[in-house]
Coordinates of C-alpha atoms in Angstrom, one line a residue:
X242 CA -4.5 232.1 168.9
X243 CA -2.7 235.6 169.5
X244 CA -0.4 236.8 166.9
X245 CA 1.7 240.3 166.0
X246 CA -0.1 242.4 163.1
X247 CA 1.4 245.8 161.7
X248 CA -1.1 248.2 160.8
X249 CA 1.0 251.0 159.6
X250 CA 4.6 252.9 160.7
X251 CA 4.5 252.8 164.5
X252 CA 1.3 250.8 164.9
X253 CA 2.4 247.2 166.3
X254 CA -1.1 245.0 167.7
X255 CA -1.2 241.4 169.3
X256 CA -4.3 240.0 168.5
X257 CA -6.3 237.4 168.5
X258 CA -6.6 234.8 165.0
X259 CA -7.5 232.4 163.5
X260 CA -5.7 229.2 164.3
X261 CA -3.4 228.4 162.4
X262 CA -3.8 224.8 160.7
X263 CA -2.5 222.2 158.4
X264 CA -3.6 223.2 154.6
X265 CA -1.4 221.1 152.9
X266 CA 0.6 217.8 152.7
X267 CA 3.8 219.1 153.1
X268 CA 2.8 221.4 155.7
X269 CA 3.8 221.5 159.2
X270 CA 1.8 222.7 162.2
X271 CA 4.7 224.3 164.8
X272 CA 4.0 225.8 168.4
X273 CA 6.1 228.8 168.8
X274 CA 8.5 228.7 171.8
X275 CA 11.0 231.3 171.3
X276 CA 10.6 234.0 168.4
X277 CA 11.7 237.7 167.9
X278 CA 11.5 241.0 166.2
X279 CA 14.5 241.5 163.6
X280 CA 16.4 245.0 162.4
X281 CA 14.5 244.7 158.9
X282 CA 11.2 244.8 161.1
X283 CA 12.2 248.4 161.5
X284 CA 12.0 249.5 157.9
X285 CA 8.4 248.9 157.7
X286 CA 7.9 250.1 161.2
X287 CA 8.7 253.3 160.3
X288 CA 7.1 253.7 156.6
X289 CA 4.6 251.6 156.4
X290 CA 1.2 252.8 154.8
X291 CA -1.9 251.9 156.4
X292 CA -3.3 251.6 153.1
X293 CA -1.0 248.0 153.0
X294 CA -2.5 246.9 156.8
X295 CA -2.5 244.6 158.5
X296 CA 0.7 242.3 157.9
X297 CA 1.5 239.1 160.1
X298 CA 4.9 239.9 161.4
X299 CA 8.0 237.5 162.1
X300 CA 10.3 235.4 160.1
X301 CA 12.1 233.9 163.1
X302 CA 10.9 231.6 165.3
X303 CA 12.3 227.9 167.2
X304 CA 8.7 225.8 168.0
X305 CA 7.2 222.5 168.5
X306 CA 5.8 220.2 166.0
X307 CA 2.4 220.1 167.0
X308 CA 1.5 218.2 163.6
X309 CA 2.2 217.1 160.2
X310 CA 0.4 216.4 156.8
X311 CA 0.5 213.1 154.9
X312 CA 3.9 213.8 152.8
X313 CA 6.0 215.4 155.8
X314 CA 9.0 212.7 156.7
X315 CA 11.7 214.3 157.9
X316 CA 10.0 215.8 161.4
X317 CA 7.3 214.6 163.7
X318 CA 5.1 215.4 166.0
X319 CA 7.2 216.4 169.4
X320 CA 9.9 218.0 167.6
X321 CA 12.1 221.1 168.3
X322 CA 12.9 222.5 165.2
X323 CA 14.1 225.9 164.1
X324 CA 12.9 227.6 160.7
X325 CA 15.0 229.7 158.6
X326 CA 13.2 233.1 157.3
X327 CA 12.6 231.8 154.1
X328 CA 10.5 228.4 153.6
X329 CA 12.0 226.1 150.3
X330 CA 10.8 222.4 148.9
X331 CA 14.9 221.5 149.9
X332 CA 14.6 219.5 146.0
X333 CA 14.6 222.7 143.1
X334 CA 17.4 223.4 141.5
X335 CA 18.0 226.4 143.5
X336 CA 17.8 224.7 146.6
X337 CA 20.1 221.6 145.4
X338 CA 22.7 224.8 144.8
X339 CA 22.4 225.8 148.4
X340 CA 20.2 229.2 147.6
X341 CA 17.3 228.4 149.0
X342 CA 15.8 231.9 149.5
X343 CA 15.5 231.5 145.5
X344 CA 13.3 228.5 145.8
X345 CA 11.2 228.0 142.6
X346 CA 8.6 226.8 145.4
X347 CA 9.1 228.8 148.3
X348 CA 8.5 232.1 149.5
X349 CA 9.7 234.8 152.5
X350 CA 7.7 234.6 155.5
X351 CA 7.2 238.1 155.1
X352 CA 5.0 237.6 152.1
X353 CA 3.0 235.0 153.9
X354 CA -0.6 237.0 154.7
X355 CA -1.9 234.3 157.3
X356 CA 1.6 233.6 158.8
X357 CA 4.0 234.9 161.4
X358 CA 6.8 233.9 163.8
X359 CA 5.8 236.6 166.2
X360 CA 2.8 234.4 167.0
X361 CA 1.8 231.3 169.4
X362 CA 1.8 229.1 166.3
X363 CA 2.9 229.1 162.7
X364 CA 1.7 226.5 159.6
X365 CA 5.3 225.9 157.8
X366 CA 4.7 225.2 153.9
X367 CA 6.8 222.5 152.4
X368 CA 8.1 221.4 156.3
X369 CA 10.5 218.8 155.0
X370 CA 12.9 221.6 152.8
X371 CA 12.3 224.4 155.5
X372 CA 12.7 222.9 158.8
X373 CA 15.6 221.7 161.1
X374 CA 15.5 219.7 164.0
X375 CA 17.4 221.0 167.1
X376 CA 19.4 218.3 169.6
X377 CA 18.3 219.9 172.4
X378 CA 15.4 220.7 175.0
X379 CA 13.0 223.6 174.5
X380 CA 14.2 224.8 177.8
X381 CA 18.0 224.9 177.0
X382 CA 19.9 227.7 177.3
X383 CA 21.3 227.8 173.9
X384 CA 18.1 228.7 172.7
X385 CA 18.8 232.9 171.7
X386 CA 21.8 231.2 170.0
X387 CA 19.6 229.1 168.2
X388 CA 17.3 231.3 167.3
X389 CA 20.2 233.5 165.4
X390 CA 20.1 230.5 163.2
X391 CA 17.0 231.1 161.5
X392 CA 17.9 234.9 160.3
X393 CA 20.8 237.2 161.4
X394 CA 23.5 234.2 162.2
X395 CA 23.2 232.9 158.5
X396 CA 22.9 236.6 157.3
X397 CA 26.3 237.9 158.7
X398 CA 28.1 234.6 157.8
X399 CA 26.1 234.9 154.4
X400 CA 27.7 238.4 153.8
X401 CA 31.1 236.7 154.9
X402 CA 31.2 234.2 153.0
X403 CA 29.9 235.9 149.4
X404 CA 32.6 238.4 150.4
X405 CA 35.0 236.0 150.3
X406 CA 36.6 236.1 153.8
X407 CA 39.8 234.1 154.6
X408 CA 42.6 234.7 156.6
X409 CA 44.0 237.0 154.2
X410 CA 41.3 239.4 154.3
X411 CA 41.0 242.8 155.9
X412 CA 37.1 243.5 156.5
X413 CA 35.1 246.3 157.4
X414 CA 31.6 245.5 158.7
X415 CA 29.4 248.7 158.6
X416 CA 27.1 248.7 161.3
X417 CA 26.8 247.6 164.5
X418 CA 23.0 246.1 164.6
X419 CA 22.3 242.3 164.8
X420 CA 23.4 241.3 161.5
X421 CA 26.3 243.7 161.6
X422 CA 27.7 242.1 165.2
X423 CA 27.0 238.3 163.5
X424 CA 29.2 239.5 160.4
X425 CA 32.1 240.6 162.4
X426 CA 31.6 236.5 164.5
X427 CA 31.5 235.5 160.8
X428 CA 34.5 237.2 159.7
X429 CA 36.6 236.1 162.9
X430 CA 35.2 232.1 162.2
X431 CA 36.7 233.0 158.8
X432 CA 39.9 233.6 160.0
X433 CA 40.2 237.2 159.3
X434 CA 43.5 239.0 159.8
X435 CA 42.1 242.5 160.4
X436 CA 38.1 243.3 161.2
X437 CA 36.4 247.2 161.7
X438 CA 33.6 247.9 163.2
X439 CA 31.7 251.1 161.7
X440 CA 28.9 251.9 164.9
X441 CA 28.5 254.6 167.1
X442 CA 27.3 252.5 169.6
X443 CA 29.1 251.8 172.6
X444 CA 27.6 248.8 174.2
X445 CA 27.3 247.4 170.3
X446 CA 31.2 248.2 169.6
X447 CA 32.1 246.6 172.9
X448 CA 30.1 243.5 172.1
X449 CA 31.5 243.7 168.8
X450 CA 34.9 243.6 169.6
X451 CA 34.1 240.2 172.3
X452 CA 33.0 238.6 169.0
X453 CA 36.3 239.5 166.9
X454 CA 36.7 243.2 165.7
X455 CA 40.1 244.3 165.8
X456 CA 39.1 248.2 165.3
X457 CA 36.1 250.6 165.7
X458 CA 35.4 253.4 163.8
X459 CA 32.4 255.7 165.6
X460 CA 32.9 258.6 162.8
X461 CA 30.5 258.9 159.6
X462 CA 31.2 260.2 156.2
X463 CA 34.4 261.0 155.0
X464 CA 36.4 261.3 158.4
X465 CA 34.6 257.7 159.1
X466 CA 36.2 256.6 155.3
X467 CA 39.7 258.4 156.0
X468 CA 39.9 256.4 159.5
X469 CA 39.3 253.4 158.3
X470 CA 41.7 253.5 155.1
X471 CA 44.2 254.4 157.5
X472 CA 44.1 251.6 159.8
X473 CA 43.7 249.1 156.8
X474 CA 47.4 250.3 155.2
X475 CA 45.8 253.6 153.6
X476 CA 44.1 251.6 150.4
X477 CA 40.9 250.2 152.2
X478 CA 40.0 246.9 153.3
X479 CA 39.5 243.5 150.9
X480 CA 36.4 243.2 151.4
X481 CA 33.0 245.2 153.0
X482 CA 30.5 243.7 154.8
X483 CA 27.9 245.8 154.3
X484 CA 24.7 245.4 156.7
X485 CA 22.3 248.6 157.0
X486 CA 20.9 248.6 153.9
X487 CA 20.1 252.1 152.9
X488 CA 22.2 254.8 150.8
X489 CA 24.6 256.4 153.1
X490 CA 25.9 252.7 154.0
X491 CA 26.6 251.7 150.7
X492 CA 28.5 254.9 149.7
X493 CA 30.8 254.0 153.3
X494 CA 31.4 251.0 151.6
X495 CA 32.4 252.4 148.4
X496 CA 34.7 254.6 150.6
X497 CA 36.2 252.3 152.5
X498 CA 37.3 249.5 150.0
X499 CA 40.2 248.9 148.5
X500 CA 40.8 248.4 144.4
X501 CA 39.8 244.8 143.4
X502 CA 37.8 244.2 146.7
X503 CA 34.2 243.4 147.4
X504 CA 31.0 244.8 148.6
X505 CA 29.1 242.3 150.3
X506 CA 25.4 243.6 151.0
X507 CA 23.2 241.6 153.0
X508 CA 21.7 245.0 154.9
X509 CA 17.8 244.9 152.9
X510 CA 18.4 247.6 150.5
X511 CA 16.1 250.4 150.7
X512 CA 16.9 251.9 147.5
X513 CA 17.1 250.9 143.8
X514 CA 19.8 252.9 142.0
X515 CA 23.2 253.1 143.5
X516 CA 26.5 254.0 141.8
X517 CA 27.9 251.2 139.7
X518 CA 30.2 253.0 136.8
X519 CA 33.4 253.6 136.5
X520 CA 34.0 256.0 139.0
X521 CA 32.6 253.7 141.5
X522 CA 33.1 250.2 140.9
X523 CA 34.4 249.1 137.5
X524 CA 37.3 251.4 137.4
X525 CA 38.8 249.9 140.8
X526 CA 38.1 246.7 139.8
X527 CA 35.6 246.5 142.9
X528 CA 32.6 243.3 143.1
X529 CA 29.9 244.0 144.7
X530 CA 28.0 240.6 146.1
X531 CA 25.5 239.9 149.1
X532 CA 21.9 239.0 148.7
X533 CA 18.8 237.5 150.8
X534 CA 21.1 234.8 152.9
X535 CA 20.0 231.6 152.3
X536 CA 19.8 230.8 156.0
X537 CA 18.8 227.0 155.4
X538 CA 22.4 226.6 154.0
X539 CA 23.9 227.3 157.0
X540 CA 22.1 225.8 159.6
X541 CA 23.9 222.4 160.1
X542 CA 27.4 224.2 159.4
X543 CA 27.2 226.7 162.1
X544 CA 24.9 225.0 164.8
X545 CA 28.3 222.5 166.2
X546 CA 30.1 225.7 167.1
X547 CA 27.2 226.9 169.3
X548 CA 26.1 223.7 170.6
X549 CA 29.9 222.9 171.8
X550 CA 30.1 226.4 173.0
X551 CA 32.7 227.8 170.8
X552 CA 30.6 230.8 169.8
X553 CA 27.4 232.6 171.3
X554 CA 25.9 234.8 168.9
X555 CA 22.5 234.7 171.0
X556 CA 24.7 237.6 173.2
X557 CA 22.3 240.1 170.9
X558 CA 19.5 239.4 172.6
X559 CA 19.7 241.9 175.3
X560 CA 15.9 242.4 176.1
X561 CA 13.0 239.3 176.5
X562 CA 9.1 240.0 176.2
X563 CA 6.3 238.0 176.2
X564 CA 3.8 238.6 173.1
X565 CA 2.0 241.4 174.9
X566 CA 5.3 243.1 175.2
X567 CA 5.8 243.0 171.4
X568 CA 4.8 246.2 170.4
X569 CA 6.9 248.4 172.9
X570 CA 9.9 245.9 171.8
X571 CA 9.2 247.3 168.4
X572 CA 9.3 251.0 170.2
X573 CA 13.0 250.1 172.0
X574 CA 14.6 248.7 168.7
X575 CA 13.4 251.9 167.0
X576 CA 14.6 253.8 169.5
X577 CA 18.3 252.2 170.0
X578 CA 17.3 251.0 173.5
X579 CA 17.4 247.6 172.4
X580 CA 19.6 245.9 170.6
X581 CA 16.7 242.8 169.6
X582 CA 14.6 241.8 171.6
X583 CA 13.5 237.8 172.3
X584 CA 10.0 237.2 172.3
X585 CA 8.5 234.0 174.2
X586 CA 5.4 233.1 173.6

């Protein structure tokens, strides 16, 4: 079978594998229909060593159950499911607490060395805990919005909802990538009273504001942190949705909230010490929250609104490839020429 490997920054291959096949009991065998390549592809796309080559790419994927081993019950050969971008066993206590990508059994497909979604097939560990069956045709339309299901959809409502987002909130979301976009959907399902958009990009912003921002903020730095206190009442907003991940982000955030709010991260963090102390956050009272979403959590939650039509976060998707369009869809994310790109098999 063909399959997406990484051999180092800038160096995307489709190539051929070995099939991918049922290992263990609770494994499922799915056939990739629809699959993508997502912002945090991006870090490694641009620092990775070739020393750490190759890595099977792709934590996102809707597919086909093609087969199942002895202990799998809860999908069959035939079905369309969708799988979230971490597997889990659905039974630890982690999982029973709705944080699946903390599975005592599980893992994130990233860490997977024989596995991908960017692939014509994927073996799922522990299938009954990681995989949800969709009520529709392979062929539907709702599949991009769908797909969000298994990654940025739960990650933007994930950073909504550990922010603690109502209809009393003000938000700003910084940045206006996938996850950012699904954050600002989140925030509007939320109810809240006030959302900004921090991007620069225009076609992003406008999409952006379609889903629920009431303001965008282009500007960077401190004019980007004074024009946002200033349409939030001059204080800062109640909560920050925070969803880039490196440095310059997170001190936006710390500009932009307001005493006794939160920082909601959910942008993979590309650096280990931030500021914390008293000057930062413990002397305004601010929390700062976020973490790997655990998509799983979401997926029967959020799936009604899509397949009833209320929302349509699959409107990211603004470029489709085939697998031997992968690595040049790697080239236009890195480039800003796409927002994400769909991949089908």
């Amino acid at each position: 079978m063909r399959a997406t490997l990484m051999y180092g920054a800038g160096d995307v291959r489709v190539e051929d594998v070995p099939d991918s096949v049922i290992k263990q009991p609770t494994d499922a065998l799915v056939r990739v229909t629809t699959s993508c390549i997502c912002g945090s592809d991006l870090w490694p796309y641009g620092s990775m060593s070739p020393a750490d080559s190759p890595a099977r790419m792709g934590h996102e994927f809707i597919g086909i159950v093609e087969d199942t081993g002895s202990e799998v019950t809860t999908v069959k050969r035939g079905d369309l499911v969708v799988a979230p971008f971490a597997y889990s066993d659905g039974t630890c206590e982690f999982c029973r607490e709705g944080l699946q990508t903390s599975c005592v059994h599980g893992a994130f497909w990233d860490v997977e060395p024989e596995e991908g979604g960017q692939a014509e097939a994927v073996r799922v560990p522990l299938a009954d805990g990681t995989l949800v069956k969709l009520p529709v045709a392979a062929d539907s339309a709702l599949m991009p919005s769908l797909l969000t299901l298994s990654d940025v959809f739960g990650t933007g409502y994930h950073a909504a909802v550990a922010g603690g987002v109502n209809e009393r909130t003000r938000v700003t979301v910084i940045g206006d990538g996938a996850v950012g976009l699904m954050a600002v959907l989140s925030a509007k399902r939320l109810g809240a009273e006030q959302i900004v958009l921090m991007g620069r990009h225009t076609a992003r912003t406008d999409l952006g504001r379609e889903f629920g921002a009431t303001d965008v903020v282009s500007a960077r730095g401190e004019e980007g942190i004074t024009a946002v206190r200033e349409l939030a009442g001059g204080h800062g907003t109640h909560v920050v949705l925070e969803a880039v991940g490196n440095m310059p982000a997170y001190e936006q955030a710390l500009g932009v909230v307001r005493p006794g709010g939160v920082i909601s991260r959910v942008g993979v963090p590309q650096y280990e010490e931030a500021p914390i102390g008293f000057g930062s956050l413990f002397g305004h009272n601010i929390r700062l929250a976020g973490g790997p979403a655990p998509a799983r959590a979401y997926i029967e939650e959020l799936m009604p609104d899509i397949l009833d039509g209320t929302i349509e976060p699959g409107r990211v998707f603004d470029a489709t490839t085939d697998l031997d369009g992968v690595p040049a869809g790697y080239q236009d994310m890195a480039d800003r020429k796409s927002l994400k790109v769909l991949i089908k098999p």
